[in-house]
Amino acid sequence: MTIHQNLIAGEWVGSTGSENVNPSDTNDIVGLYAQATADDVSQAIAAAKAAFPAWSRSGILERHAILKKTADEILARKQELGTLLSREEGKTLPEGIGEVTRAAQIFDFFAGETLRLAGEVLPSARPGIGVEITREPLGVIGIITPWNFPIAIPAWKIAPALCYGNTVVFKPAELVPGCSWAIVDILHRAGLPKGVLNLVMGPGSVVGQTMLDSPDIAGITFTGSTGTGKRVAAASIEHNRKFQLEMGGKNPMIVLDDADLGVAVEAAANSGFFSTGQRCTASSRLIVTEGIHDKFVDALTERMKSIQVGHALRPETHVGPVVDGRQLKQDTDYIEIGVKEGAKLAFGGERLERDTPGFFLQPTLFTEATNQMRISREEIFGPVVSLIRVKDYDEALAMANDTPFGLSAGIATTSLKYATHFKRNSEAGMVMVNLPTAGVDFHVPFGGRKASSFGPREQGKYAAEFFTVVKTAYTQA
Ligand code: NDP
């Protein structure tokens, strides 16, 4: 098997590779991917630093052409890249192709943004003086990504970094390097100058940590767990470096008595169990008022019975496997914890055998849960949902906000009054009415509050907040 190498200073390097294993069938090795050493990472950072002066002054048409070409190639190869994504991460093929399409849309959006770079010209408070406010790139950006969106998250960090004139050292999650390697290959062939984008694959403890410890990285954008995010923050403060964190969630979805039952059930099933619940925006807490509670539980468990769990590439599959054995153990440990805490296992909870060796788990619903149980407070990151019964909207809202996290929150209701009140009073970065808490657009801000996020929003034109620094210049004519 050929090794997919790291890209450092415009050269493909690396001779030892680690296996990328398909979670639907552990006999299927997706490919071999190089492991960077600490020395390789230092060289990548030096290359990005050396490439910065020229790239930061490159013409907007050059940047536009590279990002547009990348978008076009990703889209043209969406079937092949979607299949790769499903093989390495375990999302179903439609989900994989959907994510690849989104990555193409993100590159397309930021290709457009290169043509819309602008500043402001203001009169000074002092006569005869002009003031210009411009945005400049930061320098070398370190990008560290998680395994659950192997192409969309790298895209929404790499595209704006390059659009605004930064150079990049990119470390994807070790579990899923395939899609990352593919988009770096596409960008490289699209004509990026040497050193502008460097790929360093390998474990976080070596590759990521070397990036955190480097004084030459001007900004780090990170998506992953709260624990690693705290390390990124501590190291960045040490180096006086800008940082942006997107971390976990324990997203509530409220279902009110007046909800359309079908809409509520579909939104809960979609955001609780699709993508195997491995989305930071998944609804893992359902907060249901007592008038609709029993009907909703019956309808949701009926819907869960129809969800086919299996090999991600099979057409009949609705939910693919858990990403690996370690995550599966975390999910089943939490299911045991839920039972011990006294929640009622209303559906699922069993590991499933299929005709290929993989990490298959039944979608799992706990009812009669409380908001104080660990299954309702800690991020499980699997297809495991707790359902909590409440008296009315006021109790539901208080409970939805009673969490350390604040990424996404939803409500199912036909009441304009409650929908409007919830949009205003939810303590989450993103609020959904009659929609799943997961599933967001590519051209508008993404991010949360409290322990879910730190720093400026990602995506859309708001991405400029992180990837640029503002300069104010005064001129006396
Ligand atoms: P981790 O925090 O374990 O890993 C995230 C990235 O950090 C990986 O690339 C990892 O490398 C790297 N890393 C690990 N240790 C270090 C270190 N010491 N220094 C620098 N980098 C390091 O998260 P997961 O990949 O397990 O992702 C799941 C988590 O991500 C969930 O908690 C989920 O909620 C969150 N997430 C949040 C999103 C959001 O936008 N809010 C979106 C998607 C996921 P390696 O893979 O080699 O370990």
Short mmCIF file of C-alpha atoms and ligand atoms in Angstrom, two decimals:
data_model
loop_
_atom_site.label_atom_id
_atom_site.label_comp_id
_atom_site.label_asym_id
_atom_site.label_seq_id
_atom_site.Cartn_x
_atom_site.Cartn_y
_atom_site.Cartn_z
CA MET A 1 0.00 0.00 0.00
CA THR A 2 1.38 3.45 -0.86
CA ILE A 3 1.85 5.90 1.97
CA HIS A 4 -0.02 9.19 1.87
CA GLN A 5 2.70 11.58 2.88
CA ASN A 6 2.84 14.84 4.78
CA LEU A 7 3.23 18.07 2.82
CA ILE A 8 6.05 20.22 4.16
CA ALA A 9 7.46 23.23 2.28
CA GLY A 10 5.77 22.05 -0.90
CA GLU A 11 7.29 18.53 -0.80
CA TRP A 12 5.54 15.27 0.00
CA VAL A 13 7.59 13.60 2.77
CA GLY A 14 7.39 10.69 5.25
CA SER A 15 8.11 7.01 4.96
CA THR A 16 6.33 5.37 7.90
CA GLY A 17 2.58 5.18 7.88
CA SER A 18 -0.24 4.32 10.25
CA GLU A 19 -3.38 2.49 9.16
CA ASN A 20 -6.67 4.30 8.59
CA VAL A 21 -9.28 1.66 9.52
CA ASN A 22 -12.90 1.51 8.31
CA PRO A 23 -15.20 1.42 11.40
CA SER A 24 -17.90 -0.40 9.37
CA ASP A 25 -15.45 -3.21 8.59
CA THR A 26 -12.20 -3.32 10.49
CA ASN A 27 -10.73 -5.69 7.85
CA ASP A 28 -10.88 -2.81 5.38
CA ILE A 29 -7.78 -0.60 5.56
CA VAL A 30 -8.60 2.71 3.91
CA GLY A 31 -4.93 3.62 3.50
CA LEU A 32 -1.57 4.28 5.12
CA TYR A 33 -0.92 7.82 6.32
CA ALA A 34 2.45 9.27 7.35
CA GLN A 35 3.23 10.15 10.93
CA ALA A 36 5.03 13.46 11.41
CA THR A 37 7.75 13.79 14.05
CA ALA A 38 8.24 16.87 16.22
CA ASP A 39 11.10 17.81 13.89
CA ASP A 40 8.81 17.57 10.84
CA VAL A 41 6.32 19.88 12.56
CA SER A 42 9.06 22.43 13.31
CA GLN A 43 10.08 22.34 9.64
CA ALA A 44 6.45 22.83 8.57
CA ILE A 45 6.12 25.84 10.87
CA ALA A 46 9.40 27.31 9.52
CA ALA A 47 8.17 26.78 5.95
CA ALA A 48 4.85 28.50 6.70
CA LYS A 49 6.70 31.39 8.33
CA ALA A 50 9.01 31.77 5.32
CA ALA A 51 6.07 31.68 2.89
CA PHE A 52 4.03 34.28 4.78
CA PRO A 53 5.47 37.59 3.47
CA ALA A 54 4.86 36.72 -0.19
CA TRP A 55 1.47 35.04 0.34
CA SER A 56 0.17 37.85 2.55
CA ARG A 57 0.84 40.25 -0.35
CA SER A 58 -0.37 37.91 -3.11
CA GLY A 59 -3.00 39.22 -5.49
CA ILE A 60 -6.64 38.58 -4.78
CA LEU A 61 -7.11 36.99 -8.20
CA GLU A 62 -4.44 34.39 -7.44
CA ARG A 63 -6.12 33.50 -4.13
CA HIS A 64 -9.55 33.51 -5.74
CA ALA A 65 -8.43 31.19 -8.55
CA ILE A 66 -6.87 28.63 -6.18
CA LEU A 67 -9.86 28.53 -3.82
CA LYS A 68 -12.35 28.36 -6.70
CA LYS A 69 -10.43 25.60 -8.45
CA THR A 70 -10.39 23.67 -5.17
CA ALA A 71 -14.15 24.10 -4.72
CA ASP A 72 -14.77 22.90 -8.27
CA GLU A 73 -12.59 19.80 -7.93
CA ILE A 74 -14.10 18.83 -4.56
CA LEU A 75 -17.59 19.12 -6.05
CA ALA A 76 -16.66 17.19 -9.18
CA ARG A 77 -15.30 14.36 -6.98
CA LYS A 78 -18.09 14.39 -4.37
CA GLN A 79 -19.07 10.75 -4.94
CA GLU A 80 -15.48 9.50 -4.57
CA LEU A 81 -14.63 11.79 -1.63
CA GLY A 82 -17.98 11.06 0.03
CA THR A 83 -17.19 7.35 -0.21
CA LEU A 84 -13.74 7.95 1.32
CA LEU A 85 -15.35 9.95 4.14
CA SER A 86 -17.91 7.22 4.84
CA ARG A 87 -15.19 4.57 4.80
CA GLU A 88 -12.93 6.35 7.26
CA GLU A 89 -15.46 7.97 9.61
CA GLY A 90 -18.56 5.79 9.32
CA LYS A 91 -21.16 8.37 8.23
CA THR A 92 -23.62 6.99 5.70
CA LEU A 93 -22.85 7.68 2.05
CA PRO A 94 -25.55 10.39 1.65
CA GLU A 95 -24.19 12.07 4.80
CA GLY A 96 -20.63 11.74 3.46
CA ILE A 97 -21.54 13.23 0.07
CA GLY A 98 -23.48 15.99 1.85
CA GLU A 99 -20.44 16.89 3.93
CA VAL A 100 -18.17 16.92 0.87
CA THR A 101 -20.63 19.20 -0.93
CA ARG A 102 -20.56 21.53 2.03
CA ALA A 103 -16.74 21.64 1.93
CA ALA A 104 -16.93 22.67 -1.74
CA GLN A 105 -19.48 25.38 -0.88
CA ILE A 106 -17.16 26.71 1.83
CA PHE A 107 -14.19 26.97 -0.56
CA ASP A 108 -16.49 28.63 -3.09
CA PHE A 109 -17.73 31.14 -0.49
CA PHE A 110 -14.19 32.11 0.56
CA ALA A 111 -13.06 32.30 -3.07
CA GLY A 112 -15.75 35.00 -3.34
CA GLU A 113 -14.61 36.67 -0.12
CA THR A 114 -11.14 37.27 -1.60
CA LEU A 115 -12.85 39.62 -4.06
CA ARG A 116 -14.73 41.43 -1.31
CA LEU A 117 -11.82 42.34 1.00
CA ALA A 118 -12.43 45.87 2.13
CA GLY A 119 -11.65 48.40 4.81
CA GLU A 120 -13.08 51.69 5.99
CA VAL A 121 -12.04 55.29 5.41
CA LEU A 122 -13.13 57.78 8.07
CA PRO A 123 -12.44 61.42 8.79
CA SER A 124 -10.26 61.96 11.84
CA ALA A 125 -11.47 63.96 14.82
CA ARG A 126 -8.63 66.29 13.86
CA PRO A 127 -9.15 68.38 10.68
CA GLY A 128 -6.86 67.57 7.73
CA ILE A 129 -6.21 64.00 8.83
CA GLY A 130 -7.69 60.82 7.32
CA VAL A 131 -8.14 57.47 9.04
CA GLU A 132 -8.00 54.08 7.28
CA ILE A 133 -9.09 50.88 8.99
CA THR A 134 -7.83 47.74 7.28
CA ARG A 135 -7.64 44.02 8.06
CA GLU A 136 -4.31 42.23 7.76
CA PRO A 137 -3.55 38.51 7.97
CA LEU A 138 -2.23 37.18 11.28
CA GLY A 139 0.73 35.10 10.05
CA VAL A 140 1.11 31.35 10.50
CA ILE A 141 -2.18 29.72 11.53
CA GLY A 142 -2.16 26.34 13.30
CA ILE A 143 -5.25 24.28 12.46
CA ILE A 144 -6.19 21.30 14.67
CA THR A 145 -9.34 19.35 13.79
CA PRO A 146 -11.43 16.49 15.26
CA TRP A 147 -12.55 13.24 13.63
CA ASN A 148 -16.29 13.77 13.34
CA PHE A 149 -16.36 16.12 10.31
CA PRO A 150 -13.24 15.02 8.42
CA ILE A 151 -13.71 17.38 5.46
CA ALA A 152 -16.11 20.17 6.50
CA ILE A 153 -14.17 21.34 9.57
CA PRO A 154 -10.77 21.38 7.79
CA ALA A 155 -12.48 23.29 4.94
CA TRP A 156 -14.05 25.91 7.20
CA LYS A 157 -10.66 26.63 8.79
CA ILE A 158 -8.28 26.30 5.80
CA ALA A 159 -10.40 28.30 3.32
CA PRO A 160 -10.67 31.51 5.38
CA ALA A 161 -7.05 31.22 6.60
CA LEU A 162 -5.82 31.26 2.98
CA CYS A 163 -8.45 33.73 1.75
CA TYR A 164 -7.26 36.42 4.17
CA GLY A 165 -3.56 35.84 3.34
CA ASN A 166 -2.35 33.59 6.17
CA THR A 167 -0.13 30.55 5.81
CA VAL A 168 -1.09 27.27 7.46
CA VAL A 169 0.18 24.27 9.40
CA PHE A 170 -2.67 21.76 9.48
CA LYS A 171 -2.97 18.75 11.79
CA PRO A 172 -6.05 16.59 11.14
CA ALA A 173 -7.40 14.01 13.62
CA GLU A 174 -5.30 10.88 13.56
CA LEU A 175 -8.34 8.63 13.13
CA VAL A 176 -9.48 10.22 9.85
CA PRO A 177 -6.57 11.66 7.82
CA GLY A 178 -7.93 10.56 4.39
CA CYS A 179 -10.20 13.48 3.48
CA SER A 180 -7.69 15.97 4.91
CA TRP A 181 -4.95 14.51 2.75
CA ALA A 182 -7.25 14.73 -0.28
CA ILE A 183 -8.09 18.42 0.15
CA VAL A 184 -4.45 19.34 0.79
CA ASP A 185 -3.52 17.47 -2.40
CA ILE A 186 -6.21 19.38 -4.32
CA LEU A 187 -5.07 22.78 -2.96
CA HIS A 188 -1.44 21.94 -3.68
CA ARG A 189 -2.21 21.02 -7.29
CA ALA A 190 -4.44 24.08 -7.63
CA GLY A 191 -1.24 26.14 -7.44
CA LEU A 192 -0.58 27.16 -3.83
CA PRO A 193 3.04 28.35 -3.54
CA LYS A 194 5.42 26.16 -1.51
CA GLY A 195 5.06 26.40 2.24
CA VAL A 196 1.69 28.23 2.21
CA LEU A 197 -0.17 25.10 3.33
CA ASN A 198 1.61 22.34 5.25
CA LEU A 199 0.03 19.04 6.30
CA VAL A 200 1.37 17.24 9.39
CA MET A 201 -0.51 14.05 10.23
CA GLY A 202 0.09 12.10 13.44
CA PRO A 203 -0.89 11.98 17.11
CA GLY A 204 -2.03 15.05 19.00
CA SER A 205 0.44 14.39 21.80
CA VAL A 206 3.36 14.88 19.36
CA VAL A 207 2.16 16.87 16.35
CA GLY A 208 -0.48 19.00 18.08
CA GLN A 209 1.65 19.61 21.14
CA THR A 210 4.64 20.77 19.04
CA MET A 211 2.32 23.27 17.36
CA LEU A 212 1.03 24.51 20.74
CA ASP A 213 4.61 24.97 21.99
CA SER A 214 5.82 26.96 18.96
CA PRO A 215 6.31 30.72 19.35
CA ASP A 216 6.08 31.07 15.55
CA ILE A 217 2.38 30.22 15.29
CA ALA A 218 0.40 33.46 15.41
CA GLY A 219 -3.03 31.90 15.80
CA ILE A 220 -4.50 28.48 16.54
CA THR A 221 -7.99 27.46 15.51
CA PHE A 222 -9.10 24.28 17.25
CA THR A 223 -12.18 22.07 17.21
CA GLY A 224 -12.32 19.10 19.54
CA SER A 225 -12.92 18.18 23.15
CA THR A 226 -13.08 20.60 26.05
CA GLY A 227 -10.04 18.97 27.67
CA THR A 228 -7.74 19.51 24.68
CA GLY A 229 -9.25 22.96 24.13
CA LYS A 230 -8.10 23.98 27.60
CA ARG A 231 -4.53 22.94 26.68
CA VAL A 232 -4.71 25.01 23.50
CA ALA A 233 -5.89 28.00 25.54
CA ALA A 234 -3.18 27.68 28.22
CA ALA A 235 -0.37 27.30 25.65
CA SER A 236 -1.72 30.18 23.55
CA ILE A 237 -1.84 32.56 26.50
CA GLU A 238 1.76 31.60 27.27
CA HIS A 239 2.77 32.64 23.72
CA ASN A 240 0.51 35.70 23.57
CA ARG A 241 -1.19 34.10 20.58
CA LYS A 242 -4.72 34.49 19.25
CA PHE A 243 -6.84 31.34 19.62
CA GLN A 244 -10.29 30.12 18.71
CA LEU A 245 -11.92 27.04 20.29
CA GLU A 246 -15.00 25.07 19.25
CA MET A 247 -15.66 22.29 21.77
CA GLY A 248 -18.38 20.06 23.12
CA GLY A 249 -22.10 20.37 23.53
CA LYS A 250 -25.04 18.92 25.49
CA ASN A 251 -27.66 20.44 23.26
CA PRO A 252 -31.26 20.60 24.49
CA MET A 253 -34.35 20.26 22.37
CA ILE A 254 -37.58 21.35 24.01
CA VAL A 255 -40.87 19.77 22.90
CA LEU A 256 -43.94 21.72 24.01
CA ASP A 257 -47.50 20.45 24.32
CA ASP A 258 -48.53 22.46 21.24
CA ALA A 259 -45.78 20.99 19.00
CA ASP A 260 -46.53 19.28 15.71
CA LEU A 261 -45.76 15.72 16.83
CA GLY A 262 -44.38 14.59 13.47
CA VAL A 263 -42.04 17.59 13.19
CA ALA A 264 -40.84 17.14 16.78
CA VAL A 265 -40.16 13.42 16.40
CA GLU A 266 -38.29 13.86 13.11
CA ALA A 267 -36.14 16.68 14.50
CA ALA A 268 -35.32 14.66 17.64
CA ALA A 269 -34.53 11.47 15.71
CA ASN A 270 -32.41 13.32 13.17
CA SER A 271 -30.30 15.33 15.57
CA GLY A 272 -30.11 12.67 18.27
CA PHE A 273 -29.16 9.63 16.20
CA PHE A 274 -28.15 10.45 12.61
CA SER A 275 -24.39 10.63 12.02
CA THR A 276 -24.38 8.15 14.96
CA GLY A 277 -24.96 11.08 17.37
CA GLN A 278 -21.36 12.10 16.74
CA ARG A 279 -22.09 15.75 16.09
CA CYS A 280 -21.22 18.54 18.49
CA THR A 281 -24.68 19.96 17.65
CA ALA A 282 -26.55 16.67 18.33
CA SER A 283 -29.64 16.91 20.56
CA SER A 284 -28.63 14.78 23.50
CA ARG A 285 -31.22 16.19 25.92
CA LEU A 286 -34.91 16.15 25.05
CA ILE A 287 -36.97 18.28 27.44
CA VAL A 288 -40.64 17.46 27.01
CA THR A 289 -43.70 19.02 28.65
CA GLU A 290 -46.09 16.64 30.40
CA GLY A 291 -49.13 17.08 28.09
CA ILE A 292 -47.30 15.61 25.08
CA HIS A 293 -44.76 13.47 26.96
CA ASP A 294 -46.26 9.99 26.59
CA LYS A 295 -47.38 10.52 22.99
CA PHE A 296 -43.93 11.82 22.08
CA VAL A 297 -42.09 8.92 23.75
CA ASP A 298 -44.32 6.40 21.95
CA ALA A 299 -43.83 8.09 18.57
CA LEU A 300 -40.09 8.52 19.00
CA THR A 301 -39.51 4.89 20.04
CA GLU A 302 -41.62 3.78 17.05
CA ARG A 303 -39.43 5.98 14.80
CA MET A 304 -36.27 4.52 16.39
CA LYS A 305 -37.41 0.99 15.52
CA SER A 306 -37.28 1.96 11.83
CA ILE A 307 -33.68 3.21 11.95
CA GLN A 308 -31.39 0.71 10.22
CA VAL A 309 -27.89 0.59 11.75
CA GLY A 310 -25.21 -0.93 9.55
CA HIS A 311 -22.31 -0.60 7.15
CA ALA A 312 -22.00 3.06 6.15
CA LEU A 313 -21.82 2.30 2.42
CA ARG A 314 -24.92 0.10 2.20
CA PRO A 315 -27.96 1.85 0.68
CA GLU A 316 -30.36 0.52 3.34
CA THR A 317 -28.32 2.00 6.22
CA HIS A 318 -29.63 5.09 8.03
CA VAL A 319 -27.02 5.20 10.81
CA GLY A 320 -23.45 3.98 10.43
CA PRO A 321 -21.07 2.64 13.07
CA VAL A 322 -19.45 4.43 15.99
CA VAL A 323 -16.07 5.76 14.86
CA ASP A 324 -13.84 3.31 16.79
CA GLY A 325 -13.62 0.94 19.75
CA ARG A 326 -12.60 3.65 22.20
CA GLN A 327 -15.64 5.82 21.39
CA LEU A 328 -17.89 2.72 21.48
CA LYS A 329 -16.64 1.92 24.99
CA GLN A 330 -17.35 5.50 26.05
CA ASP A 331 -20.92 5.19 24.71
CA THR A 332 -21.61 1.82 26.39
CA ASP A 333 -20.03 3.01 29.66
CA TYR A 334 -22.46 5.95 29.68
CA ILE A 335 -25.38 3.60 28.94
CA GLU A 336 -24.42 1.61 32.07
CA ILE A 337 -24.10 4.85 34.03
CA GLY A 338 -27.60 5.91 32.88
CA VAL A 339 -29.09 2.62 34.09
CA LYS A 340 -27.28 2.90 37.45
CA GLU A 341 -28.43 6.51 37.84
CA GLY A 342 -32.04 5.29 37.62
CA ALA A 343 -33.06 6.51 34.15
CA LYS A 344 -35.36 4.13 32.24
CA LEU A 345 -33.78 2.51 29.19
CA ALA A 346 -36.76 2.99 26.86
CA PHE A 347 -35.05 1.84 23.67
CA GLY A 348 -31.72 0.47 22.43
CA GLY A 349 -28.52 0.24 24.42
CA GLU A 350 -27.27 -2.93 22.72
CA ARG A 351 -24.19 -3.46 20.62
CA LEU A 352 -25.21 -4.92 17.25
CA GLU A 353 -23.55 -7.67 15.20
CA ARG A 354 -23.50 -7.23 11.42
CA ASP A 355 -21.91 -9.30 8.63
CA THR A 356 -18.76 -7.18 8.81
CA PRO A 357 -16.71 -6.58 11.97
CA GLY A 358 -17.53 -3.01 13.00
CA PHE A 359 -18.59 -0.81 15.91
CA PHE A 360 -22.38 -0.91 15.63
CA LEU A 361 -24.59 0.40 18.41
CA GLN A 362 -28.37 0.69 18.65
CA PRO A 363 -29.75 4.22 18.95
CA THR A 364 -30.49 4.57 22.66
CA LEU A 365 -33.17 6.52 24.50
CA PHE A 366 -33.36 7.05 28.26
CA THR A 367 -36.66 8.35 29.63
CA GLU A 368 -37.46 9.47 33.20
CA ALA A 369 -34.01 11.11 33.26
CA THR A 370 -33.21 14.17 35.35
CA ASN A 371 -31.05 17.08 34.32
CA GLN A 372 -28.66 16.32 37.18
CA MET A 373 -27.72 12.84 35.96
CA ARG A 374 -24.32 12.47 34.34
CA ILE A 375 -25.98 11.25 31.13
CA SER A 376 -27.71 14.64 30.94
CA ARG A 377 -24.72 16.79 31.89
CA GLU A 378 -21.66 15.21 30.21
CA GLU A 379 -21.06 14.93 26.48
CA ILE A 380 -21.34 11.27 25.44
CA PHE A 381 -20.80 11.89 21.70
CA GLY A 382 -22.76 8.85 20.60
CA PRO A 383 -26.37 7.93 19.67
CA VAL A 384 -27.54 8.19 23.30
CA VAL A 385 -30.26 10.64 24.31
CA SER A 386 -31.82 11.47 27.69
CA LEU A 387 -35.42 12.57 27.84
CA ILE A 388 -36.57 14.71 30.76
CA ARG A 389 -40.21 15.39 31.64
CA VAL A 390 -41.12 18.96 32.69
CA LYS A 391 -44.28 20.81 33.75
CA ASP A 392 -44.27 23.77 31.35
CA TYR A 393 -42.27 26.10 29.09
CA ASP A 394 -40.71 28.06 31.96
CA GLU A 395 -39.31 24.91 33.56
CA ALA A 396 -38.15 23.68 30.12
CA LEU A 397 -36.28 26.91 29.37
CA ALA A 398 -34.56 26.94 32.77
CA MET A 399 -33.48 23.33 32.27
CA ALA A 400 -32.30 23.91 28.70
CA ASN A 401 -30.00 26.65 29.98
CA ASP A 402 -28.87 24.65 33.03
CA THR A 403 -25.80 23.11 31.41
CA PRO A 404 -22.09 23.93 31.26
CA PHE A 405 -22.38 24.03 27.44
CA GLY A 406 -24.04 26.43 25.01
CA LEU A 407 -23.59 25.40 21.38
CA SER A 408 -27.01 24.74 19.86
CA ALA A 409 -30.56 24.57 21.27
CA GLY A 410 -33.92 23.77 19.74
CA ILE A 411 -37.63 24.06 20.40
CA ALA A 412 -40.57 22.30 18.77
CA THR A 413 -43.68 24.46 19.11
CA THR A 414 -46.46 26.02 17.04
CA SER A 415 -46.58 29.02 19.37
CA LEU A 416 -45.02 32.22 18.02
CA LYS A 417 -44.88 33.53 21.59
CA TYR A 418 -42.76 30.65 22.91
CA ALA A 419 -40.60 30.43 19.78
CA THR A 420 -39.81 34.13 19.99
CA HIS A 421 -39.13 34.00 23.73
CA PHE A 422 -36.86 30.98 23.31
CA LYS A 423 -34.81 32.57 20.52
CA ARG A 424 -34.20 35.55 22.80
CA ASN A 425 -33.57 33.67 26.06
CA SER A 426 -31.72 30.51 25.10
CA GLU A 427 -28.10 30.64 26.26
CA ALA A 428 -26.81 28.91 23.12
CA GLY A 429 -24.88 30.27 20.16
CA MET A 430 -27.32 28.76 17.65
CA VAL A 431 -31.09 28.36 18.12
CA MET A 432 -33.42 26.21 16.01
CA VAL A 433 -37.22 26.40 15.88
CA ASN A 434 -38.98 23.25 14.58
CA LEU A 435 -35.64 22.02 13.22
CA PRO A 436 -32.98 19.58 14.39
CA THR A 437 -30.29 21.21 16.55
CA ALA A 438 -27.73 19.78 14.11
CA GLY A 439 -27.49 20.83 10.48
CA VAL A 440 -26.31 24.36 9.80
CA ASP A 441 -25.60 26.52 6.75
CA PHE A 442 -22.10 27.19 5.44
CA HIS A 443 -22.36 30.96 4.93
CA VAL A 444 -23.49 32.16 8.37
CA PRO A 445 -21.71 32.23 11.75
CA PHE A 446 -21.17 28.98 13.63
CA GLY A 447 -20.26 28.76 17.30
CA GLY A 448 -21.43 28.58 20.88
CA ARG A 449 -21.22 30.06 24.35
CA LYS A 450 -20.01 28.95 27.80
CA ALA A 451 -17.80 25.81 27.69
CA SER A 452 -18.69 25.12 24.03
CA SER A 453 -16.66 27.86 22.39
CA PHE A 454 -14.11 30.57 22.92
CA GLY A 455 -13.20 33.41 20.59
CA PRO A 456 -14.80 34.76 17.43
CA ARG A 457 -17.35 32.82 15.39
CA GLU A 458 -16.34 30.58 12.48
CA GLN A 459 -17.73 30.60 8.92
CA GLY A 460 -19.37 33.24 6.78
CA LYS A 461 -17.95 36.72 6.77
CA TYR A 462 -17.60 36.56 10.56
CA ALA A 463 -14.55 34.33 9.99
CA ALA A 464 -12.54 37.49 9.29
CA GLU A 465 -12.64 38.29 13.01
CA PHE A 466 -10.27 35.46 13.82
CA PHE A 467 -8.17 35.21 10.67
CA THR A 468 -7.28 38.91 10.44
CA VAL A 469 -6.01 41.65 12.70
CA VAL A 470 -7.29 45.21 12.40
CA LYS A 471 -4.96 48.12 11.65
CA THR A 472 -5.87 51.80 12.09
CA ALA A 473 -3.70 54.17 10.01
CA TYR A 474 -3.74 58.00 10.23
CA THR A 475 -2.53 60.23 7.36
CA GLN A 476 -2.03 63.99 7.29
CA ALA A 477 -2.13 65.07 3.67
P1 NDP B 1 -9.89 15.69 20.81
O1 NDP B 1 -9.85 16.93 21.63
O2 NDP B 1 -9.41 14.45 21.39
O3 NDP B 1 -9.04 15.90 19.49
C1 NDP B 1 -9.18 17.04 18.68
C2 NDP B 1 -7.85 17.29 17.99
O4 NDP B 1 -6.88 17.69 18.97
C3 NDP B 1 -7.29 16.06 17.30
O5 NDP B 1 -6.66 16.43 16.10
C4 NDP B 1 -6.28 15.57 18.32
O6 NDP B 1 -5.28 14.76 17.77
C5 NDP B 1 -5.73 16.89 18.82
N1 NDP B 1 -4.97 16.77 20.07
C6 NDP B 1 -5.05 15.80 21.02
N2 NDP B 1 -4.16 16.06 22.01
C7 NDP B 1 -3.53 17.22 21.69
C8 NDP B 1 -2.51 18.00 22.31
N3 NDP B 1 -1.93 17.65 23.46
N4 NDP B 1 -2.10 19.12 21.71
C9 NDP B 1 -2.65 19.52 20.53
N5 NDP B 1 -3.60 18.80 19.89
C10 NDP B 1 -4.05 17.68 20.46
O7 NDP B 1 -11.37 15.58 20.24
P2 NDP B 1 -11.92 14.44 19.26
O8 NDP B 1 -11.15 14.35 18.00
O9 NDP B 1 -12.09 13.22 20.09
O10 NDP B 1 -13.32 15.05 18.83
C11 NDP B 1 -14.46 14.88 19.56
C12 NDP B 1 -14.77 16.15 20.34
O11 NDP B 1 -14.82 17.28 19.48
C13 NDP B 1 -16.14 16.10 20.97
O12 NDP B 1 -16.05 16.48 22.31
C14 NDP B 1 -16.97 17.11 20.18
O13 NDP B 1 -18.01 17.71 20.86
C15 NDP B 1 -15.96 18.08 19.77
N6 NDP B 1 -16.38 18.76 18.57
C16 NDP B 1 -16.79 20.06 18.65
C17 NDP B 1 -17.25 20.74 17.56
C18 NDP B 1 -17.63 22.17 17.66
O14 NDP B 1 -17.59 22.85 16.66
N7 NDP B 1 -18.00 22.68 18.82
C19 NDP B 1 -17.34 20.10 16.25
C20 NDP B 1 -16.85 18.75 16.25
C21 NDP B 1 -16.39 18.12 17.38
P3 NDP B 1 -5.48 13.16 17.66
O15 NDP B 1 -6.60 12.91 16.77
O16 NDP B 1 -4.21 12.72 17.07
O17 NDP B 1 -5.69 12.71 19.05
#
